[in-house]
mmCIF file of C-alpha atoms and ligand atoms in Angstrom:
data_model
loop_
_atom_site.group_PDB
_atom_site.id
_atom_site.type_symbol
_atom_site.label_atom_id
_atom_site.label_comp_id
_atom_site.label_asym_id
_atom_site.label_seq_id
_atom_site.Cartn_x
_atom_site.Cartn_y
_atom_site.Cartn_z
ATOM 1 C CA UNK A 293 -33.497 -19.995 -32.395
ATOM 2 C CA UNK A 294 -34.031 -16.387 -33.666
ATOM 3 C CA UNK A 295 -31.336 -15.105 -36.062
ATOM 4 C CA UNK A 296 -30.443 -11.023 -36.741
ATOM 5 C CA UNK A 297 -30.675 -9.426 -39.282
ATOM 6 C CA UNK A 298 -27.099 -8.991 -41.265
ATOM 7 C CA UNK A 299 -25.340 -6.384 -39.659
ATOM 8 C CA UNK A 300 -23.488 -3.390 -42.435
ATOM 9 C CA UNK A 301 -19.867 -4.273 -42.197
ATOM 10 C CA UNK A 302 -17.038 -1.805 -41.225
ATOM 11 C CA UNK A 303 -16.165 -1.096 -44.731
ATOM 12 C CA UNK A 304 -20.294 -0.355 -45.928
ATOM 13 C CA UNK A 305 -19.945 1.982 -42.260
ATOM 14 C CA UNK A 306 -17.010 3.737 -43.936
ATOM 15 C CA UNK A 307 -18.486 4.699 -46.901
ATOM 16 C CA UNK A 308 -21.650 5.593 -45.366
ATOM 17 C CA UNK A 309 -19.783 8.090 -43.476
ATOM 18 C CA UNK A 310 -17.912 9.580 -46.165
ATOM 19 C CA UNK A 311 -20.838 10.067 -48.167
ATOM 20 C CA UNK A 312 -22.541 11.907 -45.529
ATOM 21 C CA UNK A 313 -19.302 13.764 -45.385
ATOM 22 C CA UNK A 314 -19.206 14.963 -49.170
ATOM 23 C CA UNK A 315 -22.892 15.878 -49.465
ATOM 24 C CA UNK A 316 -22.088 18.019 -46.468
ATOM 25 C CA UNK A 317 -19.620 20.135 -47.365
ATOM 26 C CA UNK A 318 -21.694 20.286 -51.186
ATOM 27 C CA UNK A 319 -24.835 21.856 -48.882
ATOM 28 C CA UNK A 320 -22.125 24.024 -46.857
ATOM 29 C CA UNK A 321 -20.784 25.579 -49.926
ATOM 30 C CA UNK A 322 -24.119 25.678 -51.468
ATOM 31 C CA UNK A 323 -25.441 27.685 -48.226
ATOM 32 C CA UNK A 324 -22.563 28.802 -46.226
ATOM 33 C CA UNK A 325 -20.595 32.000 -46.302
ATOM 34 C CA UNK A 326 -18.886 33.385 -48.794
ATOM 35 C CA UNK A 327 -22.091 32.004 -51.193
ATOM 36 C CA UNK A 328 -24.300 35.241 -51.238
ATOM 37 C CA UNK A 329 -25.682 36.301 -54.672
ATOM 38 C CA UNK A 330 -22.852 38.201 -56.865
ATOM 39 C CA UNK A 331 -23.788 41.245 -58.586
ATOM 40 C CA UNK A 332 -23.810 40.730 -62.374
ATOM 41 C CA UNK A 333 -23.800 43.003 -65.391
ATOM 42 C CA UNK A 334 -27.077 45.255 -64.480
ATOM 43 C CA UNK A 335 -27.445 44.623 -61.057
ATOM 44 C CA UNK A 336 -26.494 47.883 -59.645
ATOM 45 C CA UNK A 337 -27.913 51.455 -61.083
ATOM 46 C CA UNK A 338 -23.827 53.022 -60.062
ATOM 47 C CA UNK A 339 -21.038 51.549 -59.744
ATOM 48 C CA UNK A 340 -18.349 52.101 -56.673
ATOM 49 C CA UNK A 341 -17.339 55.234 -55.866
ATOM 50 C CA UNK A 342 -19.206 56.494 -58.714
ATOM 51 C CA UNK A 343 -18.679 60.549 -59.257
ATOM 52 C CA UNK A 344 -21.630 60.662 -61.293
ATOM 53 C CA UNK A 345 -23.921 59.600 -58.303
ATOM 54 C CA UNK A 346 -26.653 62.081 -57.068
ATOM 55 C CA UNK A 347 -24.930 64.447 -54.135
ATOM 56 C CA UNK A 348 -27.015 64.380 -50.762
ATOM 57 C CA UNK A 349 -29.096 67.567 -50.256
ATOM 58 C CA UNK A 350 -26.738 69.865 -48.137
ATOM 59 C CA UNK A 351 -28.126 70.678 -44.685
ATOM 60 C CA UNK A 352 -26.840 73.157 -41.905
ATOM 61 C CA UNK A 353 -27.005 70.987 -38.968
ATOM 62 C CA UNK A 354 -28.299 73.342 -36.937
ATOM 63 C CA UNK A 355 -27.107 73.539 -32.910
ATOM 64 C CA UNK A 356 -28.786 71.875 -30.228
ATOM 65 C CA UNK A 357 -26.614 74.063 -27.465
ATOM 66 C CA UNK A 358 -29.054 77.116 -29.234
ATOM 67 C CA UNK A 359 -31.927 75.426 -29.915
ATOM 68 C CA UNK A 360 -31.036 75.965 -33.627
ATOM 69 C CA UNK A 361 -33.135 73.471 -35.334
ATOM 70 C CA UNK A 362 -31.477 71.739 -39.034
ATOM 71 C CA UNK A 363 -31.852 73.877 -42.274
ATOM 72 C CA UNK A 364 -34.602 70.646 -43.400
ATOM 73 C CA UNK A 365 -36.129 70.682 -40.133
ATOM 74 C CA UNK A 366 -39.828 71.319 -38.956
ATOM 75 C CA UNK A 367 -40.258 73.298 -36.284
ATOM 76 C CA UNK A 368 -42.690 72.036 -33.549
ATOM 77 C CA UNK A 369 -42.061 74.458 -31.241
ATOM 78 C CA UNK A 370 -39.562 77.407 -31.403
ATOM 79 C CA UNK A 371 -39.868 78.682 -27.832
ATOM 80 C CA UNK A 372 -42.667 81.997 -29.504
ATOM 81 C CA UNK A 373 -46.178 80.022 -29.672
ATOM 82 C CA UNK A 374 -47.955 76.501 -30.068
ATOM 83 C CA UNK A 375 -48.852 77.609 -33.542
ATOM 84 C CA UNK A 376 -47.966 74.159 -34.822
ATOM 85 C CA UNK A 377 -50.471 72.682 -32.660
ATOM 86 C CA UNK A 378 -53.897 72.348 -31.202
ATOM 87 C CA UNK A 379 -55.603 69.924 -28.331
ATOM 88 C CA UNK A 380 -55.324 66.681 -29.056
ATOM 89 C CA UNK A 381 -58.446 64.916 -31.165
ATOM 90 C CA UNK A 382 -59.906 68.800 -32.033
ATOM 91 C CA UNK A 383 -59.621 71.901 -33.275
ATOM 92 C CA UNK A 384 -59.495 74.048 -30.155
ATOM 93 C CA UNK A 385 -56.480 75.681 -29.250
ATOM 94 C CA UNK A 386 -53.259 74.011 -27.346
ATOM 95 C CA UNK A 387 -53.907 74.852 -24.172
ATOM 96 C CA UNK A 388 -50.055 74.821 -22.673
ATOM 97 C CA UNK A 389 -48.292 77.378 -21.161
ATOM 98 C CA UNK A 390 -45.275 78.983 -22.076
ATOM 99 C CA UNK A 391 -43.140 80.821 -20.237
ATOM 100 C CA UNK A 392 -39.815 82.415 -21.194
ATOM 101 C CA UNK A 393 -39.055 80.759 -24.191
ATOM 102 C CA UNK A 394 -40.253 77.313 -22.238
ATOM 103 C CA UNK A 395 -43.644 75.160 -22.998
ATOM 104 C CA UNK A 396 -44.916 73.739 -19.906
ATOM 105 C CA UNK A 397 -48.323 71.445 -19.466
ATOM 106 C CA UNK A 398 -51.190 73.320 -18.315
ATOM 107 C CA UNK A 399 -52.514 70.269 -15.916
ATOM 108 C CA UNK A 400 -56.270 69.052 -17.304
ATOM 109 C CA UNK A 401 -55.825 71.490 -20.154
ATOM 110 C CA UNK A 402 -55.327 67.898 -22.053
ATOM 111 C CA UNK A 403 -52.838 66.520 -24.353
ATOM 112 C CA UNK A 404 -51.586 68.272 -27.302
ATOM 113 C CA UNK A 405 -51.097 67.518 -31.072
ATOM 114 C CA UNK A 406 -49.637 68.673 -33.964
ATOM 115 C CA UNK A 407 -51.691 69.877 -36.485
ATOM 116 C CA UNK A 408 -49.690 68.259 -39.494
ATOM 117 C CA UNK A 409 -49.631 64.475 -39.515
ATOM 118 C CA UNK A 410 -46.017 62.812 -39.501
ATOM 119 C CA UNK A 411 -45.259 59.448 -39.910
ATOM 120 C CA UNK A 412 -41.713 58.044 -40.087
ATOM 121 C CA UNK A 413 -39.675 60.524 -38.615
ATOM 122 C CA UNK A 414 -36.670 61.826 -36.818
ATOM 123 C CA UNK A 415 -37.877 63.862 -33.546
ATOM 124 C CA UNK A 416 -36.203 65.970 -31.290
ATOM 125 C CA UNK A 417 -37.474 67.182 -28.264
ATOM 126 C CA UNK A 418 -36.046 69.041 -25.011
ATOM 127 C CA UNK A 419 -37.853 67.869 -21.660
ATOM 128 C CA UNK A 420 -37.230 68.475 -18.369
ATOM 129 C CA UNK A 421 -38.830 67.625 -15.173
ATOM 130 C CA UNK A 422 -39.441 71.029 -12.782
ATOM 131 C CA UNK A 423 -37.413 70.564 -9.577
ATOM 132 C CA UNK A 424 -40.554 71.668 -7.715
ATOM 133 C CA UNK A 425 -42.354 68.133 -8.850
ATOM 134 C CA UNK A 426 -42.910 65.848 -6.036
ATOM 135 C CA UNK A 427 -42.435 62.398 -8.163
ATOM 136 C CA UNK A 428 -43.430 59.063 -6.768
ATOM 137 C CA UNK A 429 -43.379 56.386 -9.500
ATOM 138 C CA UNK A 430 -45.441 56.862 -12.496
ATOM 139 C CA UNK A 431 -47.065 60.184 -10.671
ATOM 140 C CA UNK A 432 -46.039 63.900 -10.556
ATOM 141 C CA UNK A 433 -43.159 63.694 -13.096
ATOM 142 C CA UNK A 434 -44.745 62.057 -16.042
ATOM 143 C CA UNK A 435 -45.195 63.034 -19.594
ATOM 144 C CA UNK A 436 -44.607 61.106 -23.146
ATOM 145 C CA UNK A 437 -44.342 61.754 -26.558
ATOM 146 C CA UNK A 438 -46.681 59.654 -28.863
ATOM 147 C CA UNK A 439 -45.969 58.953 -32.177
ATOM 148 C CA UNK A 440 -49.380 58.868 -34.835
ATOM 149 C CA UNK A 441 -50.940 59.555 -31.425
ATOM 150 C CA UNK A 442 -50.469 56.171 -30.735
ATOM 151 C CA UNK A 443 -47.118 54.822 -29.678
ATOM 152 C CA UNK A 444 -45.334 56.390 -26.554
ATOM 153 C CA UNK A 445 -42.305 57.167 -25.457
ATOM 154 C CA UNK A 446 -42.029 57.681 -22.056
ATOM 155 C CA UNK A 447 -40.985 60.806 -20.047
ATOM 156 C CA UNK A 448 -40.471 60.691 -16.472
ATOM 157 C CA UNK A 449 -38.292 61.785 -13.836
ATOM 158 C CA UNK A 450 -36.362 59.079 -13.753
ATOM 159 C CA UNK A 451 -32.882 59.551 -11.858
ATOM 160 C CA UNK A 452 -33.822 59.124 -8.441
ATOM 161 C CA UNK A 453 -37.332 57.827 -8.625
ATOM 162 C CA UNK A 454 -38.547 54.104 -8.985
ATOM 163 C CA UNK A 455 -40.694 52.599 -11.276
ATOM 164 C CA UNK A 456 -41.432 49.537 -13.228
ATOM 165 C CA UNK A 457 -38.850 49.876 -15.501
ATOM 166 C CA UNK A 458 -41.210 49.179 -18.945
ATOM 167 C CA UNK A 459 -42.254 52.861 -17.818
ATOM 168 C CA UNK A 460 -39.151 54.871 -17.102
ATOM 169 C CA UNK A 461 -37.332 57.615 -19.304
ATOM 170 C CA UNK A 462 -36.478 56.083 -22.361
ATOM 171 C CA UNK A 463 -39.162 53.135 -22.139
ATOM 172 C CA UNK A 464 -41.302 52.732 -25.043
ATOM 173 C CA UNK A 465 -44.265 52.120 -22.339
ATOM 174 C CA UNK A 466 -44.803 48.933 -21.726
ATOM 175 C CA UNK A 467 -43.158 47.043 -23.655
ATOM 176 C CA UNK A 468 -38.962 48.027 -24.198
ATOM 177 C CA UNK A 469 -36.802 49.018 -21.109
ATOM 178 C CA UNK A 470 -34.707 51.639 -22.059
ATOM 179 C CA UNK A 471 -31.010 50.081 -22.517
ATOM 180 C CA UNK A 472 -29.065 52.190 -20.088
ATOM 181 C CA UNK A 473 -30.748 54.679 -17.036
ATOM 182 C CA UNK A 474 -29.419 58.043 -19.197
ATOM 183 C CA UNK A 475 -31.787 60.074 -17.663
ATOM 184 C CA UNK A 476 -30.329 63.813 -15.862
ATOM 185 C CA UNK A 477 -30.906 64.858 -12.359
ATOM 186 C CA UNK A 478 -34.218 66.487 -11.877
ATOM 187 C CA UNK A 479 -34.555 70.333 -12.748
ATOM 188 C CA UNK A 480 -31.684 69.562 -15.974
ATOM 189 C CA UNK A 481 -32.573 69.764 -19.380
ATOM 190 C CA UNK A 482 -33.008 66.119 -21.251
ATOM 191 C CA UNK A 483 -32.951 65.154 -25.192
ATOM 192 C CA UNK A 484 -34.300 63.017 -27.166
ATOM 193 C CA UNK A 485 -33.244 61.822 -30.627
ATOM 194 C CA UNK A 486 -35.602 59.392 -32.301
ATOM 195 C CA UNK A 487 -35.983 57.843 -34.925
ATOM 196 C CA UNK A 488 -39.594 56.249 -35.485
ATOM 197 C CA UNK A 489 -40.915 54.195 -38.263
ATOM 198 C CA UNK A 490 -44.342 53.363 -39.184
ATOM 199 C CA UNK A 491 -46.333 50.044 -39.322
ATOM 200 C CA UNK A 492 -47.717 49.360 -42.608
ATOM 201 C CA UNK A 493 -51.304 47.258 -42.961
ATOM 202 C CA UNK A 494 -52.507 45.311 -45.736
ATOM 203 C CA UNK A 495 -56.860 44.796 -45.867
ATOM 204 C CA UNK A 496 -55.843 41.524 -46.991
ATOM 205 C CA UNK A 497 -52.648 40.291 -44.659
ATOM 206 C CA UNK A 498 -52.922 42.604 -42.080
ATOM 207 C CA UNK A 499 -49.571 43.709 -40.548
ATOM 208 C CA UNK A 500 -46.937 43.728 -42.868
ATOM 209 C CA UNK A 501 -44.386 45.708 -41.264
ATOM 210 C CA UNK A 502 -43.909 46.181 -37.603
ATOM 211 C CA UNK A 503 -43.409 49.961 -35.909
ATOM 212 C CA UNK A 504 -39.938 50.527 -35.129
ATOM 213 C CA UNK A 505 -38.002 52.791 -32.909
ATOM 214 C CA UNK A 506 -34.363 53.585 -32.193
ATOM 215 C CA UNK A 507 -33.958 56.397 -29.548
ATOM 216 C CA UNK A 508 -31.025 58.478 -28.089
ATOM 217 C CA UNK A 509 -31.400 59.815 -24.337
ATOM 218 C CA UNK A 510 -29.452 62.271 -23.631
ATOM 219 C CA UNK A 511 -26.865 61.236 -26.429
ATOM 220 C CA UNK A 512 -26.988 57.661 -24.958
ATOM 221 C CA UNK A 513 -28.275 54.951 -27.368
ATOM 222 C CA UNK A 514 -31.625 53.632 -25.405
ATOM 223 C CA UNK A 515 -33.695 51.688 -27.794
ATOM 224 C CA UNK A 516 -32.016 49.721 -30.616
ATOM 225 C CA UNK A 517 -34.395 49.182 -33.494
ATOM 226 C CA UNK A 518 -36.830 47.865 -31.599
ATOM 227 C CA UNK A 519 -40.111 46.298 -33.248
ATOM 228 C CA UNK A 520 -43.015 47.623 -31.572
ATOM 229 C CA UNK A 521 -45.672 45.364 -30.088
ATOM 230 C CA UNK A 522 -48.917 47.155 -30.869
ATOM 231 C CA UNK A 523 -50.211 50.672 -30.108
ATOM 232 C CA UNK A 524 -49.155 51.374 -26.461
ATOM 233 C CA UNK A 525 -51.704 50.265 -23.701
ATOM 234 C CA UNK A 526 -51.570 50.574 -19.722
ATOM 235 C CA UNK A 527 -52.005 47.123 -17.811
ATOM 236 C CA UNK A 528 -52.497 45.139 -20.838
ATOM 237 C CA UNK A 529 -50.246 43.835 -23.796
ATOM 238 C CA UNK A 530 -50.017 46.127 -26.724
ATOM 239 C CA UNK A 531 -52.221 45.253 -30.035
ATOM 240 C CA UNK A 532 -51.985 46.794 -33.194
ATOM 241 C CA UNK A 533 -54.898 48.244 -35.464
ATOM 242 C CA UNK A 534 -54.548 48.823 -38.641
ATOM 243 C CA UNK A 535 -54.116 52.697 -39.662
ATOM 244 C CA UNK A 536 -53.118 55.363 -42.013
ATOM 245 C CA UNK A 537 -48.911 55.540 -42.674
ATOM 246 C CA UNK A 538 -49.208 58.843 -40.568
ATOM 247 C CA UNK A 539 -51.166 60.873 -37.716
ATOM 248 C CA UNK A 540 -50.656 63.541 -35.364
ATOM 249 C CA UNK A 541 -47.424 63.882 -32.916
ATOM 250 C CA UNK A 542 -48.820 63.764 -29.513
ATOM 251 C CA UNK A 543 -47.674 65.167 -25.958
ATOM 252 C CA UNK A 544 -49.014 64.013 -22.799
ATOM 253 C CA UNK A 545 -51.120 65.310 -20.193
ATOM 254 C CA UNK A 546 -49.868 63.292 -16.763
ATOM 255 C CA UNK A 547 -51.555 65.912 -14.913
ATOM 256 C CA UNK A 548 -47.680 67.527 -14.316
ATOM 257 C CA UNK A 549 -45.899 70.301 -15.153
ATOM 258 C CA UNK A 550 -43.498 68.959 -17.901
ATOM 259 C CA UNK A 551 -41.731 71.754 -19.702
ATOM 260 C CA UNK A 552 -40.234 71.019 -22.995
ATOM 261 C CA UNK A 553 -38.509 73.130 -25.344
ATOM 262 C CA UNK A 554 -36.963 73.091 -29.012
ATOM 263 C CA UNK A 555 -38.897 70.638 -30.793
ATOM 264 C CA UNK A 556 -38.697 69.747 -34.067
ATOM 265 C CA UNK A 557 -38.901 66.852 -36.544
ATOM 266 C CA UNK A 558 -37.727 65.772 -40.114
ATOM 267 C CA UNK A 559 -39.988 63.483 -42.179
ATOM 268 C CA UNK A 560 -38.249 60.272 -43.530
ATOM 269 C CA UNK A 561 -38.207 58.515 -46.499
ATOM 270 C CA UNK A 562 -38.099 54.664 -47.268
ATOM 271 C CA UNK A 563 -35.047 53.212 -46.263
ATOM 272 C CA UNK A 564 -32.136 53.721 -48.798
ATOM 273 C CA UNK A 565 -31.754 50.780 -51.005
ATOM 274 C CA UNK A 566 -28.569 49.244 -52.505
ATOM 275 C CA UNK A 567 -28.534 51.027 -56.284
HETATM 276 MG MG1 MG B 687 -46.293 59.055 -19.971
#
């Protein structure tokens, strides 16, 4: 006859349980809220509501309704002459048009560039789609802006037409929806607010720090902070290669004629740090 093995009795069960109980709530105080590191003597360079803190630089904000750019700003494109920029990958001139205080693509003239380099950023830039554009999905209303030449956000005429939606205004193409359709009827003036940061490479460890973006369409938050897959690609999941911190700003040639007007952008440093 086979006998079993003792079984724990109730009261070894009971204080089993209670011990697994206490060493709980030690871990849950050890790592739950309420646990995060306390600033000591030294921690901090000011204290609270310290006077004696530097003052932000003062900056007229400027007026988007007049195409009055911030004191601080760059200005891309003040409505008098591409100045600021040349075809894209050379030296030759920018071969847009403008028109009445409005830059509009010059179809196969290519895609333009900024002469300066930018990296992490704050862009804004008026677009609009000419009511006169017959748009059918990705074709006859389509434009972008491309940050270090490399990383687009999408322009399109997108309040009546249909697309895959990874390629509509306020898409970073191909990879992030925009959050809410924000886009204005066709013929209207759009903005865009952006603010773009940077991937950083190391020779050794490769990507240390993802490109992010957080974008405003027409006032209307559209992309949150997203992490950016890898330079933008067409058909194919995005990859990145390693490059500089910066590179030219880039508008598209579609092939249509997208007008923009009142660019301009403010270079950013790192993110503020607790001090
Ligand atoms: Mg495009």
């Amino acid at each position: 006859m086979k006998t079993s093995p003792p079984r724990p009795s109730p009261r070894f069960k009971f204080l089993l349980l209670g011990a697994l109980v206490v060493s709980a709530a030690a871990a849950w105080n050890q790592a739950g809220p309420g646990t995060l590191p306390q600033a000591g003597p030294g921690t901090f360079k000011f204290k609270v509501h310290d006077m004696d803190r530097p003052a932000p630089t003062p900056v007229n904000p400027g007026n988007p309704a007049t195409s009055v750019a911030p004191s601080d700003a760059i200005v891309l494109f003040n409505g008098k002459d591409l100045s600021a920029w040349t075809k894209a990958g050379s030296e030759a001139p920018a071969g847009w048009t403008i028109k009445d205080g409005i830059l509009e693509v010059a179809p196969g003239t290519g895609d333009i560039a900024t002469r300066q380099p930018f990296g992490d950023c704050q862009l804004h830039i008026e677009w609009s789609i000419p009511s006169g554009n017959t748009c059918k999905g990705q074709h006859g209303c389509n434009s972008g802006v491309f940050f270090l030449s490399r990383y687009e956000l999408q322009i399109l005429e997108s309040s009546a037409n249909v697309t895959y939606v990874d390629g509509m205004a306020g898409s970073l193409y191909g990879q992030y929806p925009p959050l809410v359709n924000a886009a204005r009827a066709q013929g209207e003036w759009n903005t865009y607010d952006v603010i773009f940061r940077g991937p950083r490479f190391d020779a050794a460890a490769g990507i240390v720090r993802t490109a992010t973006v957080t974008a405003f369409l027409n006032g209307v938050l559209v992309q949150d902070n997203v992490e950016l897959l890898g330079a933008t690609a067409h058909g194919a999941r995005a990859t990145y290669s390693a490059h500089g911190e910066s590179g030219p700003l880039k508008l598209q040639d579609h092939g249509d004629p997208i007008q923009f007007k009142n660019i301009w952008i403010r270079p950013l440093g790192a993110p503020q740090v607790a001090q």
